């Protein structure tokens, strides 16, 4: 028997990568587990298996599950907040409030369709969602509600017949409808497309006399 055949095979070491790259790999694995199986599956061991990494590599990227989940939330929240910021019309005093509202809805529907993961975390939390996640979700809802208030104010202030309408309840109602539409998109994107949902919003505004007929 040759010497080569008797030499024990050394285990292959995982190639060294910059810590920033490893962290993205770990966060990506954690996000997949949470979306597919819930937060309970996102243990350090489970994340290591999902990422195809040794557990010490995962601990080198993040010292524990708490910091890892916090980093994931901050990353996904930044993506969602960016989309919310870009969806809001640049001019708060838009001369066409119905079109400003539709533009906001179009932009958000497109953002959800293109990158559903952060919205799934924010809008469809599971029963085992940690408290820190729920706190971040509420931050996102507060930002969306503030935008809804602006849009509602612009829409109602131009119509004397609606001058007495409760702006606060109108903004909450708009946000609730938007969140439900987003959940439908996340649950069944083939059936509930951005185009279908925006077309419905146009029909509602048309029925209210807020946009002209095509």
Short mmCIF file of C-alpha atoms in Angstrom, two decimals:
data_model
loop_
_atom_site.label_atom_id
_atom_site.label_comp_id
_atom_site.label_asym_id
_atom_site.label_seq_id
_atom_site.Cartn_x
_atom_site.Cartn_y
_atom_site.Cartn_z
CA UNK A 1 0.00 0.00 0.00
CA UNK A 2 1.45 3.38 -0.94
CA UNK A 3 2.29 6.07 1.59
CA UNK A 4 -0.16 8.38 -0.13
CA UNK A 5 -3.05 6.02 0.53
CA UNK A 6 -2.25 5.68 4.23
CA UNK A 7 -1.94 9.40 4.87
CA UNK A 8 -5.05 10.54 6.78
CA UNK A 9 -7.23 13.03 4.95
CA UNK A 10 -7.28 16.40 6.67
CA UNK A 11 -10.62 18.09 7.14
CA UNK A 12 -11.01 21.01 4.82
CA UNK A 13 -11.02 24.34 6.53
CA UNK A 14 -13.68 26.79 5.50
CA UNK A 15 -11.99 29.60 3.57
CA UNK A 16 -11.39 32.78 5.49
CA UNK A 17 -13.66 35.62 4.50
CA UNK A 18 -13.92 39.20 5.75
CA UNK A 19 -16.09 39.45 8.85
CA UNK A 20 -18.53 41.69 7.00
CA UNK A 21 -19.10 38.95 4.42
CA UNK A 22 -19.54 36.29 7.11
CA UNK A 23 -22.06 38.46 8.92
CA UNK A 24 -24.14 38.85 5.78
CA UNK A 25 -24.06 35.08 5.25
CA UNK A 26 -25.18 34.50 8.83
CA UNK A 27 -27.94 37.10 8.64
CA UNK A 28 -29.15 35.67 5.35
CA UNK A 29 -29.36 32.19 6.86
CA UNK A 30 -31.20 33.53 9.92
CA UNK A 31 -33.70 35.38 7.75
CA UNK A 32 -34.45 32.28 5.67
CA UNK A 33 -35.09 30.22 8.79
CA UNK A 34 -37.36 32.84 10.35
CA UNK A 35 -39.41 33.35 7.18
CA UNK A 36 -39.78 29.61 6.54
CA UNK A 37 -40.03 28.18 10.06
CA UNK A 38 -40.35 30.99 12.61
CA UNK A 39 -38.03 32.48 15.19
CA UNK A 40 -37.82 29.25 17.17
CA UNK A 41 -35.79 27.68 14.35
CA UNK A 42 -33.26 30.53 14.35
CA UNK A 43 -30.94 29.15 17.03
CA UNK A 44 -27.20 29.61 16.69
CA UNK A 45 -26.87 25.92 15.82
CA UNK A 46 -29.73 26.07 13.33
CA UNK A 47 -28.30 29.16 11.67
CA UNK A 48 -24.88 27.50 11.40
CA UNK A 49 -26.46 24.49 9.65
CA UNK A 50 -28.49 26.68 7.32
CA UNK A 51 -25.43 28.76 6.39
CA UNK A 52 -23.21 25.68 6.02
CA UNK A 53 -20.79 27.07 8.60
CA UNK A 54 -19.19 25.73 11.76
CA UNK A 55 -20.86 27.05 14.89
CA UNK A 56 -17.68 28.89 16.07
CA UNK A 57 -17.74 30.84 12.79
CA UNK A 58 -21.28 32.00 13.54
CA UNK A 59 -20.27 32.98 17.09
CA UNK A 60 -17.32 34.86 15.68
CA UNK A 61 -19.73 36.89 13.55
CA UNK A 62 -22.19 37.49 16.41
CA UNK A 63 -21.58 36.64 20.08
CA UNK A 64 -25.10 35.34 20.64
CA UNK A 65 -28.65 35.01 19.35
CA UNK A 66 -29.77 38.35 20.80
CA UNK A 67 -27.15 40.49 19.03
CA UNK A 68 -27.65 38.46 15.84
CA UNK A 69 -31.42 39.04 15.78
CA UNK A 70 -30.93 42.71 16.61
CA UNK A 71 -28.52 43.10 13.69
CA UNK A 72 -30.95 41.31 11.37
CA UNK A 73 -33.81 43.56 12.43
CA UNK A 74 -31.76 46.70 11.98
CA UNK A 75 -30.76 45.59 8.48
CA UNK A 76 -34.27 44.67 7.38
CA UNK A 77 -35.79 47.69 9.10
CA UNK A 78 -33.38 49.99 7.27
CA UNK A 79 -34.52 48.46 3.98
CA UNK A 80 -38.21 48.95 4.83
CA UNK A 81 -37.68 52.49 6.16
CA UNK A 82 -35.77 53.39 2.99
CA UNK A 83 -38.70 52.18 0.90
CA UNK A 84 -41.15 54.17 3.05
CA UNK A 85 -39.03 57.29 2.70
CA UNK A 86 -38.76 56.94 -1.06
CA UNK A 87 -42.50 56.28 -1.42
CA UNK A 88 -43.51 59.58 0.18
CA UNK A 89 -44.02 62.41 -2.35
CA UNK A 90 -41.19 64.95 -2.19
CA UNK A 91 -43.65 67.84 -1.91
CA UNK A 92 -45.80 67.53 1.21
CA UNK A 93 -48.18 70.15 -0.24
CA UNK A 94 -48.79 68.20 -3.43
CA UNK A 95 -51.30 70.01 -5.66
CA UNK A 96 -52.98 66.68 -6.46
CA UNK A 97 -53.58 64.84 -3.12
CA UNK A 98 -55.32 61.80 -4.69
CA UNK A 99 -52.40 61.28 -7.05
CA UNK A 100 -49.96 61.72 -4.14
CA UNK A 101 -51.79 58.95 -2.26
CA UNK A 102 -51.79 56.66 -5.30
CA UNK A 103 -48.10 57.36 -5.90
CA UNK A 104 -47.37 56.36 -2.29
CA UNK A 105 -49.35 53.14 -2.66
CA UNK A 106 -47.72 52.28 -5.98
CA UNK A 107 -44.22 52.77 -4.59
CA UNK A 108 -44.89 50.68 -1.48
CA UNK A 109 -46.60 47.88 -3.42
CA UNK A 110 -43.63 47.73 -5.78
CA UNK A 111 -41.15 47.72 -2.87
CA UNK A 112 -43.00 44.85 -1.18
CA UNK A 113 -43.14 42.82 -4.39
CA UNK A 114 -39.43 43.34 -5.10
CA UNK A 115 -38.17 42.62 -1.58
CA UNK A 116 -40.83 40.90 0.57
CA UNK A 117 -38.61 39.68 3.44
CA UNK A 118 -38.47 42.83 5.61
CA UNK A 119 -42.20 43.37 5.18
CA UNK A 120 -42.91 39.79 6.16
CA UNK A 121 -41.01 40.34 9.41
CA UNK A 122 -42.89 43.58 10.11
CA UNK A 123 -46.39 42.67 8.99
CA UNK A 124 -46.64 38.94 9.69
CA UNK A 125 -44.94 38.30 13.06
CA UNK A 126 -45.31 34.78 14.42
CA UNK A 127 -46.37 33.85 17.93
CA UNK A 128 -42.75 33.27 18.97
CA UNK A 129 -41.61 36.71 17.83
CA UNK A 130 -39.25 38.18 20.46
CA UNK A 131 -40.20 41.43 22.18
CA UNK A 132 -37.28 43.27 20.60
CA UNK A 133 -38.72 42.45 17.18
CA UNK A 134 -42.16 43.73 18.12
CA UNK A 135 -40.60 47.00 19.30
CA UNK A 136 -38.91 47.46 15.94
CA UNK A 137 -42.16 46.68 14.14
CA UNK A 138 -43.91 49.43 16.09
CA UNK A 139 -41.22 51.89 15.01
CA UNK A 140 -42.02 51.07 11.40
CA UNK A 141 -45.75 51.43 11.96
CA UNK A 142 -45.27 54.85 13.55
CA UNK A 143 -43.38 56.07 10.49
CA UNK A 144 -46.02 54.68 8.11
CA UNK A 145 -48.80 56.22 10.22
CA UNK A 146 -47.11 59.64 10.10
CA UNK A 147 -47.02 59.40 6.32
CA UNK A 148 -50.67 58.32 6.21
CA UNK A 149 -51.59 61.37 8.31
CA UNK A 150 -49.90 63.69 5.82
CA UNK A 151 -51.63 62.10 2.86
CA UNK A 152 -55.03 62.09 4.57
CA UNK A 153 -54.67 65.73 5.55
CA UNK A 154 -53.88 66.68 1.96
CA UNK A 155 -56.82 64.67 0.67
CA UNK A 156 -59.43 65.92 3.15
CA UNK A 157 -58.36 69.54 3.42
CA UNK A 158 -59.37 70.19 -0.22
CA UNK A 159 -62.98 69.11 0.32
CA UNK A 160 -65.28 71.18 2.54
CA UNK A 161 -67.74 68.33 2.84
CA UNK A 162 -65.02 66.30 4.61
CA UNK A 163 -63.73 69.10 6.84
CA UNK A 164 -65.19 67.53 9.99
CA UNK A 165 -63.84 64.03 9.34
CA UNK A 166 -61.60 62.68 12.12
CA UNK A 167 -58.11 62.84 10.60
CA UNK A 168 -56.62 60.50 13.18
CA UNK A 169 -59.12 57.72 12.55
CA UNK A 170 -58.86 58.26 8.80
CA UNK A 171 -55.06 57.83 8.94
CA UNK A 172 -55.35 54.69 11.08
CA UNK A 173 -57.96 53.29 8.67
CA UNK A 174 -55.73 54.00 5.66
CA UNK A 175 -52.79 52.30 7.36
CA UNK A 176 -54.90 49.27 8.34
CA UNK A 177 -56.12 48.84 4.77
CA UNK A 178 -52.58 49.22 3.45
CA UNK A 179 -51.24 46.62 5.88
CA UNK A 180 -53.96 44.14 4.96
CA UNK A 181 -53.27 44.67 1.26
CA UNK A 182 -49.57 44.05 1.92
CA UNK A 183 -50.35 40.80 3.78
CA UNK A 184 -52.41 39.62 0.82
CA UNK A 185 -49.46 40.33 -1.46
CA UNK A 186 -47.10 38.43 0.83
CA UNK A 187 -49.46 35.46 1.19
CA UNK A 188 -50.36 35.13 -2.48
CA UNK A 189 -48.22 37.37 -4.72
CA UNK A 190 -49.50 35.78 -7.92
CA UNK A 191 -53.11 36.60 -7.07
CA UNK A 192 -52.65 39.95 -5.33
CA UNK A 193 -50.30 41.90 -7.55
CA UNK A 194 -49.27 45.55 -7.04
CA UNK A 195 -51.24 46.46 -10.18
CA UNK A 196 -54.43 44.87 -8.87
CA UNK A 197 -54.21 46.56 -5.48
CA UNK A 198 -53.41 50.00 -6.90
CA UNK A 199 -56.24 49.65 -9.43
CA UNK A 200 -58.61 48.94 -6.53
CA UNK A 201 -57.39 52.09 -4.73
CA UNK A 202 -58.03 54.08 -7.91
CA UNK A 203 -61.56 52.67 -8.11
CA UNK A 204 -62.24 53.61 -4.48
CA UNK A 205 -61.02 57.19 -5.03
CA UNK A 206 -63.05 57.38 -8.24
CA UNK A 207 -66.17 56.22 -6.39
CA UNK A 208 -65.55 58.99 -3.85
CA UNK A 209 -65.20 61.51 -6.65
CA UNK A 210 -61.53 62.11 -5.88
CA UNK A 211 -60.14 61.12 -9.26
CA UNK A 212 -61.56 61.58 -12.72
CA UNK A 213 -63.00 58.76 -14.75
CA UNK A 214 -60.79 57.24 -17.40
#
